[in-house]
Amino acid sequence: MNSPNNKFSERQLFYCTSVPGETSWAKQGYRQQNRNQSKSETDIEDIVRSTANINLDDEKVSNDLKKVASKYPFPKENHIAAIVKIYEKDDSLKVTDVVEFIGVLNHPRKAASNTNESQYEEFNASCENVASYYIPSVHVIFYRKLHPTGTPLISTNTTNLLVSPTDAMQIRNALIHYIASAFGGDDLVAEFVLLQLLSRIHLRQNGLTLGKLALNISNLPNNIITNENAQNNVLSLVHNNLFAKRVATILASLLPKYHDLPLTLSTLNEIFYFPHSNNELDSGVFQVSQGTWFLVDETVLKEGKLCDIGVRNLKALNDIIDHQKLNYTFPFNNYEFNTDIGIIILSNAKTFLNYDCNIPLIQKSESTTISNVSEDTLNQFRNYISILRCTDFNIPENISDYIQTDYVTQRQNASRNGTPLLTQQDLMLLLNLSRFVGLSFGSLELTKELWDYTKKLDEARRHRIYQKT
């Protein structure tokens, strides 16, 4: 111990899981990418999956292991977990970060195969001890943070991270048509959904969170629930409304990270939306990485009583919508963490939740068929969304002056005509929308033409709202 050759360093332990909400096409893309990079006949990921997969359908899995599984946001979903050991101090790693680890895999069950299993029963049934027996560990050699909004398509093709205006226009039109197929051919709703998919937090300043766009799509039809019994399944976070299922199919085909969130009384009262702790931290539905989307289906909510958890869950949802912040609750303290989560709300009437933008649905057809597009076209859509979300956008000073003058003029005209005045909140929404409109056309800065287009788009939305009132 006293030898000058001995060197000591600090070891940090992290409980890590597979990325919550990762969609099937994104998983397949990363899997293929790993196979292309590795010349080994054995797929390393298969080894990890065979040792680290927590299968909650396995009746042999103990209740203690289910406590470990509660550290994953979505109840009853199979996932990969590991205890990651880093042999240096690094304060930059935070909860919900997406990190790639390379290291030596150690599986406790294999190491303990020749050991009398009864000795493990003597352990205190704490999560740490259970995890040490069931969960593999990784002794890290190298690691790096990954961009939370990245996709396997971008990471394998970094030569062109800009979308030209010509390409953007073509992809934009095709993508709006594809999204509209889930909304009965409503192109206006589809365009607002596209703008919402391009949204991300770009600035937090003086209590303002700029770049968020919680979208409420109202006036939905009363569609049949495919499985009434599913509403009574407390641990079900899967849409059963036929309309919501169509929208979910579209979103999951476009986004690398997405999850259903049917707003039933059972999910509100029985599932924690926020991380919470008595002795150990258990995950909540919203403990996900940046760039994860939720489709909130309010149409399945029936009359009933909300318990304390339900009230706190709604508060957590509204906090994300309003401020993009999530509280981690402990017995004596709460800790607030920033989020960047996409929220789309489906409702029959205007939602009772908070929102940034509401648009009523007007279906052009009763068709329930989603447009059939090729995998190559879907990859174009995915690249388009992912690249433009990461693209910086500028509002030149002369355009800023033009917007201020235009805002004053609109208020004066509204005052003379006896129509509702544009508020400061309306202006903030227009500025937000104009940023996403510009990006959707492949532009890197706002122009007068793009501003005027945004105003016309928002006027069409407002006209629908006035028609419904």
XYZ file of C-alpha atoms in Angstrom:
469
model
C 0.000 0.000 0.000
C 2.904 2.349 0.681
C 4.652 1.628 -2.600
C 5.301 4.734 -4.761
C 4.074 2.654 -7.716
C 0.554 2.552 -6.318
C -1.822 5.082 -7.833
C -5.306 5.777 -6.567
C -8.253 7.281 -8.381
C -11.937 7.755 -7.706
C -14.498 5.302 -9.042
C -18.022 6.380 -9.919
C -20.975 4.019 -10.302
C -23.966 4.734 -12.520
C -27.129 2.727 -13.042
C -27.704 2.856 -16.802
C -30.511 1.581 -19.017
C -31.202 1.348 -22.706
C -32.493 4.669 -24.084
C -36.153 4.997 -23.000
C -38.618 5.357 -25.852
C -36.137 4.494 -28.607
C -38.212 3.530 -31.641
C -37.745 0.311 -33.591
C -36.176 1.908 -36.673
C -33.634 3.801 -34.530
C -32.713 0.624 -32.639
C -32.269 -1.238 -35.896
C -30.133 1.570 -37.306
C -27.761 1.570 -34.339
C -27.630 -2.228 -34.389
C -26.681 -2.246 -38.064
C -24.145 0.502 -37.465
C -22.475 -1.545 -34.728
C -22.339 -4.628 -36.931
C -20.717 -2.648 -39.736
C -18.079 -1.300 -37.356
C -17.273 -4.672 -35.779
C -15.442 -7.405 -37.687
C -16.051 -9.931 -34.923
C -18.228 -12.888 -35.758
C -19.991 -12.391 -32.438
C -22.309 -9.432 -32.113
C -21.309 -7.724 -28.871
C -24.780 -6.274 -28.471
C -26.279 -9.764 -28.525
C -23.972 -10.717 -25.663
C -25.042 -7.667 -23.697
C -28.698 -8.339 -24.410
C -28.419 -11.963 -23.327
C -26.924 -10.933 -19.996
C -28.448 -7.539 -19.295
C -32.027 -7.837 -20.540
C -34.602 -7.407 -17.790
C -37.619 -9.450 -18.866
C -40.468 -8.578 -16.563
C -42.691 -11.254 -18.091
C -40.452 -13.908 -16.543
C -42.333 -15.311 -13.548
C -39.051 -16.367 -11.968
C -37.967 -12.765 -11.648
C -38.127 -11.812 -7.998
C -39.979 -8.875 -6.553
C -36.610 -7.446 -5.609
C -35.539 -7.380 -9.239
C -38.783 -5.649 -10.120
C -37.681 -2.922 -7.721
C -34.561 -2.597 -9.830
C -36.715 -2.466 -12.958
C -38.608 0.492 -11.465
C -35.569 2.557 -12.372
C -36.804 2.463 -15.993
C -39.469 5.076 -16.899
C -42.021 2.790 -18.553
C -43.608 0.070 -16.392
C -43.494 -3.527 -17.613
C -41.341 -2.762 -20.664
C -38.350 -5.010 -21.266
C -35.051 -3.179 -21.404
C -31.312 -3.470 -20.932
C -29.667 -2.363 -17.690
C -26.115 -2.342 -16.360
C -24.044 -0.976 -13.501
C -21.445 1.226 -15.191
C -18.161 1.828 -13.369
C -16.023 4.808 -14.394
C -12.523 5.025 -12.942
C -12.203 8.791 -12.832
C -14.203 11.693 -11.482
C -16.539 13.298 -14.005
C -19.171 15.772 -12.832
C -20.430 16.408 -16.366
C -22.540 13.232 -16.525
C -26.134 14.020 -15.567
C -29.381 12.113 -15.303
C -31.011 11.386 -18.709
C -27.740 11.955 -20.593
C -27.259 9.583 -23.530
C -23.771 8.104 -23.244
C -21.856 5.493 -25.221
C -19.661 3.234 -23.070
C -16.878 0.891 -24.164
C -15.465 -1.424 -21.528
C -15.195 -4.871 -20.018
C -18.489 -6.652 -19.395
C -18.835 -8.651 -16.205
C -21.896 -10.732 -15.452
C -22.376 -11.575 -11.761
C -24.515 -14.641 -12.382
C -21.721 -16.280 -14.366
C -19.183 -15.307 -11.737
C -21.429 -16.768 -9.072
C -22.262 -19.979 -10.950
C -19.944 -22.003 -8.733
C -21.024 -20.242 -5.573
C -23.727 -21.421 -3.252
C -26.718 -19.323 -4.229
C -28.009 -19.337 -0.681
C -25.375 -16.833 0.349
C -27.102 -14.248 -1.831
C -30.294 -14.766 0.081
C -28.493 -13.507 3.165
C -27.971 -10.129 1.536
C -30.076 -7.235 2.627
C -32.819 -6.912 -0.005
C -31.679 -3.451 -1.029
C -31.642 -2.453 -4.669
C -27.860 -2.202 -4.665
C -27.391 -5.797 -3.516
C -30.066 -7.142 -5.842
C -28.559 -5.224 -8.739
C -25.116 -6.584 -7.958
C -26.470 -10.103 -8.340
C -28.799 -9.740 -11.330
C -27.422 -6.775 -13.262
C -24.151 -6.995 -15.230
C -21.466 -4.398 -14.738
C -19.281 -2.610 -17.264
C -15.766 -1.521 -16.299
C -15.424 1.492 -18.591
C -12.355 2.043 -20.742
C -13.781 4.829 -22.902
C -17.030 6.785 -23.003
C -18.538 9.775 -24.760
C -21.760 11.730 -24.563
C -24.000 11.424 -27.604
C -26.083 14.251 -29.012
C -29.566 13.725 -27.536
C -31.311 14.623 -30.801
C -29.054 12.538 -33.042
C -30.110 9.503 -35.063
C -28.162 6.594 -36.567
C -28.861 8.076 -40.001
C -27.026 11.306 -39.203
C -24.171 9.672 -37.345
C -23.388 7.452 -40.329
C -23.569 10.300 -42.831
C -21.956 13.456 -41.457
C -20.795 14.805 -44.825
C -23.886 16.914 -45.330
C -25.649 18.295 -42.276
C -27.558 20.985 -44.136
C -30.755 20.647 -46.134
C -30.861 22.788 -49.271
C -33.992 24.928 -49.803
C -34.839 22.973 -52.960
C -34.635 19.610 -51.207
C -36.385 21.013 -48.146
C -39.372 22.185 -50.200
C -39.844 18.769 -51.825
C -39.408 16.825 -48.594
C -41.604 19.300 -46.710
C -44.555 18.862 -49.074
C -44.261 15.069 -49.083
C -43.914 14.952 -45.297
C -46.989 17.129 -44.721
C -48.981 14.820 -47.017
C -47.725 11.787 -45.065
C -48.612 13.289 -41.670
C -52.012 14.455 -42.971
C -52.967 10.851 -43.773
C -53.261 10.250 -40.011
C -55.526 13.304 -39.631
C -58.117 12.618 -42.309
C -56.240 14.669 -44.911
C -56.083 17.857 -42.810
C -53.003 19.572 -44.274
C -53.146 22.539 -41.879
C -52.984 20.317 -38.800
C -50.236 18.288 -40.480
C -48.200 21.442 -41.095
C -48.467 22.469 -37.443
C -47.429 18.955 -36.406
C -44.383 19.286 -38.663
C -43.475 22.608 -37.038
C -43.858 20.993 -33.623
C -41.488 18.173 -34.639
C -38.857 20.799 -35.506
C -39.137 22.535 -32.140
C -36.409 22.440 -29.499
C -35.287 24.637 -26.618
C -32.749 27.144 -27.954
C -32.640 29.641 -25.087
C -33.491 29.857 -21.389
C -33.361 33.426 -20.128
C -35.064 35.508 -17.432
C -37.567 32.766 -16.684
C -38.476 32.305 -20.345
C -38.038 29.003 -22.148
C -37.755 29.750 -25.854
C -38.242 27.117 -28.523
C -40.858 24.907 -26.880
C -44.153 24.231 -28.658
C -46.724 22.107 -26.840
C -49.370 21.503 -29.513
C -53.019 20.744 -28.737
C -55.037 19.206 -31.585
C -58.704 19.467 -30.609
C -62.063 18.543 -32.177
C -61.095 14.883 -32.475
C -63.848 12.385 -33.322
C -65.057 9.925 -30.705
C -63.329 6.855 -32.070
C -63.895 3.329 -30.816
C -61.557 2.008 -28.160
C -60.010 -1.189 -29.502
C -59.816 -2.835 -26.079
C -61.992 -1.546 -23.255
C -60.243 -3.840 -20.771
C -56.965 -2.097 -21.510
C -58.300 1.020 -19.810
C -58.387 -0.945 -16.588
C -54.816 -2.144 -17.041
C -52.956 0.117 -14.655
C -49.559 -0.473 -16.206
C -50.645 0.064 -19.816
C -48.992 3.012 -21.562
C -50.237 2.083 -25.034
C -52.883 3.956 -27.021
C -56.193 2.167 -27.566
C -58.034 4.989 -29.291
C -57.970 4.177 -33.015
C -57.289 7.786 -33.997
C -54.449 8.115 -31.502
C -52.972 4.820 -32.710
C -52.776 6.180 -36.275
C -51.051 9.357 -35.122
C -48.721 7.306 -32.923
C -47.773 5.133 -35.907
C -46.788 8.231 -37.884
C -44.775 9.755 -35.037
C -42.969 6.504 -34.222
C -41.991 6.124 -37.882
C -40.396 9.601 -37.923
C -38.890 10.129 -34.466
C -35.946 8.276 -32.899
C -37.495 8.526 -29.408
C -41.244 8.415 -28.868
C -43.780 6.985 -26.409
C -47.556 6.797 -26.004
C -49.182 8.513 -23.029
C -52.918 7.736 -22.785
C -54.320 9.997 -20.085
C -56.551 7.495 -18.274
C -57.471 7.634 -14.611
C -55.521 4.438 -13.990
C -52.281 5.733 -15.492
C -52.683 9.062 -13.699
C -53.403 7.520 -10.307
C -51.094 4.516 -10.359
C -48.013 5.395 -12.438
C -45.536 8.048 -11.348
C -44.823 10.601 -14.092
C -41.975 12.111 -12.061
C -38.923 10.482 -10.402
C -39.448 9.924 -6.694
C -37.587 8.465 -3.754
C -38.152 7.040 -0.316
C -34.777 5.388 0.102
C -33.772 4.871 -3.523
C -34.696 6.864 -6.596
C -37.367 5.260 -8.776
C -37.868 6.536 -12.290
C -40.906 8.392 -13.612
C -42.436 8.440 -17.080
C -40.829 11.793 -17.909
C -37.303 10.797 -16.837
C -36.232 10.519 -20.465
C -33.478 12.035 -22.572
C -33.838 15.285 -24.478
C -35.570 14.952 -27.822
C -38.155 12.405 -26.650
C -41.766 12.877 -27.743
C -45.022 11.989 -26.013
C -48.441 11.810 -27.653
C -50.869 12.625 -24.835
C -54.347 11.246 -25.548
C -56.866 13.127 -23.440
C -59.859 11.602 -25.265
C -59.684 8.404 -23.167
C -60.012 10.246 -19.843
C -63.294 9.416 -18.087
C -64.984 10.977 -15.083
C -63.546 9.898 -11.775
C -61.485 10.900 -8.786
C -57.823 11.846 -8.953
C -55.765 10.762 -5.979
C -52.702 12.624 -4.715
C -50.391 10.937 -7.241
C -52.755 11.875 -10.078
C -52.768 15.544 -9.073
C -48.975 15.577 -8.821
C -48.692 13.807 -12.176
C -50.783 16.493 -13.868
C -48.625 19.155 -12.247
C -45.498 17.412 -13.573
C -46.998 17.340 -17.077
C -47.971 21.018 -16.937
C -44.524 21.960 -15.600
C -42.958 20.331 -18.655
C -45.417 22.065 -20.980
C -44.894 25.496 -19.378
C -41.245 25.469 -18.329
C -39.660 22.240 -19.640
C -38.601 21.349 -16.102
C -39.092 18.151 -14.114
C -39.013 17.801 -10.331
C -37.184 14.848 -8.794
C -38.940 14.405 -5.458
C -37.222 13.210 -2.294
C -38.621 12.988 1.257
C -37.205 16.338 2.348
C -36.142 18.057 -0.884
C -37.084 18.454 -4.519
C -34.494 18.891 -7.256
C -35.459 20.480 -10.558
C -33.865 19.419 -13.845
C -34.259 20.962 -17.283
C -35.935 18.881 -19.978
C -36.559 19.192 -23.704
C -39.543 16.923 -24.304
C -41.954 17.191 -27.228
C -45.640 17.207 -26.242
C -48.584 16.738 -28.625
C -52.028 16.609 -26.989
C -55.112 15.049 -28.601
C -58.500 16.124 -27.225
C -62.178 16.299 -28.175
C -62.668 19.875 -26.964
C -59.878 22.274 -26.082
C -57.578 20.528 -23.622
C -57.746 21.204 -19.882
C -53.939 20.971 -19.866
C -51.707 23.939 -20.539
C -50.466 24.359 -24.109
C -48.632 26.756 -26.402
C -50.736 26.362 -29.537
C -54.212 24.972 -30.218
C -55.602 23.963 -33.600
C -58.994 22.298 -34.196
C -59.054 19.316 -36.550
C -61.171 19.408 -39.718
C -61.045 16.050 -41.490
C -61.409 16.004 -45.258
C -62.030 12.271 -45.416
C -62.997 9.382 -43.161
C -60.135 7.244 -44.426
C -58.275 5.342 -41.711
C -55.405 4.335 -43.975
C -51.980 5.872 -43.483
C -50.063 6.772 -46.639
C -47.748 3.991 -47.721
C -44.224 5.331 -48.249
C -40.974 3.507 -48.907
C -38.217 3.046 -46.330
C -35.974 5.338 -48.387
C -38.606 8.078 -48.230
C -39.012 7.579 -44.486
C -35.247 7.907 -44.084
C -35.423 11.195 -45.998
C -38.139 12.410 -43.617
C -36.120 11.311 -40.559
C -32.949 12.996 -41.757
C -34.860 16.171 -42.626
C -36.390 16.434 -39.136
C -33.240 15.508 -37.209
C -30.907 17.787 -39.168
C -33.201 20.823 -39.102
C -33.849 20.436 -35.359
C -30.090 20.771 -34.784
C -29.715 23.732 -37.160
C -29.187 27.238 -35.772
C -31.593 29.914 -36.977
C -31.040 33.661 -37.063
C -33.425 36.633 -37.018
C -31.603 39.611 -38.620
C -31.916 43.018 -36.974
C -33.775 44.562 -39.918
C -36.346 41.743 -39.789
C -36.713 42.232 -36.042
C -37.513 45.914 -36.667
C -39.967 44.909 -39.404
C -41.742 42.533 -36.992
C -42.068 45.211 -34.297
C -43.556 47.690 -36.766
C -45.884 45.029 -38.155
C -47.024 44.083 -34.641
C -47.928 47.698 -33.811
C -49.779 48.043 -37.130
C -51.777 44.852 -36.517
C -52.850 46.044 -33.071
C -53.919 49.434 -34.470
C -55.939 47.769 -37.242
C -57.559 45.379 -34.769
C -58.500 48.284 -32.502
C -60.165 50.133 -35.391
C -61.991 47.021 -36.628
C -63.123 45.876 -33.196
C -61.336 42.529 -33.513
C -59.259 40.907 -30.744
C -55.880 42.562 -30.212
C -52.699 40.558 -30.621
C -51.109 40.062 -27.216
C -47.468 39.738 -26.235
C -48.077 35.991 -25.919
C -49.432 35.910 -29.477
C -46.292 37.659 -30.699
C -44.076 35.144 -28.875
C -45.964 32.284 -30.529
C -45.574 33.890 -33.965
C -41.842 34.344 -33.411
C -41.576 30.708 -32.382
C -43.589 29.519 -35.368
C -41.616 31.699 -37.781
C -38.389 30.051 -36.624
C -39.788 26.584 -37.333
C -41.357 27.708 -40.613
C -38.006 29.063 -41.771
C -36.215 25.852 -40.833
C -38.880 23.754 -42.550
C -38.112 25.558 -45.818
C -34.373 25.006 -45.342
C -33.643 28.651 -44.521
C -31.034 29.651 -41.937
C -32.543 33.069 -41.234
C -35.923 34.751 -41.133
C -37.077 36.858 -44.082
C -40.107 39.105 -44.649
C -41.615 36.447 -46.903
C -41.259 33.769 -44.235
C -42.727 36.084 -41.587
C -45.722 36.899 -43.788
C -46.202 33.185 -44.531
C -46.175 32.440 -40.795
C -48.821 35.100 -40.165
C -51.105 33.630 -42.841
C -50.616 30.162 -41.388
C -51.525 31.375 -37.911
C -54.497 33.353 -39.236
C -55.865 30.140 -40.766
C -55.483 28.460 -37.375
C -57.199 31.336 -35.565
C -60.043 31.317 -38.083
C -60.768 27.700 -37.189
C -60.820 28.524 -33.487
C -63.269 31.403 -34.020
C -65.491 29.105 -36.105
C -65.676 26.634 -33.215
C -66.556 29.265 -30.592
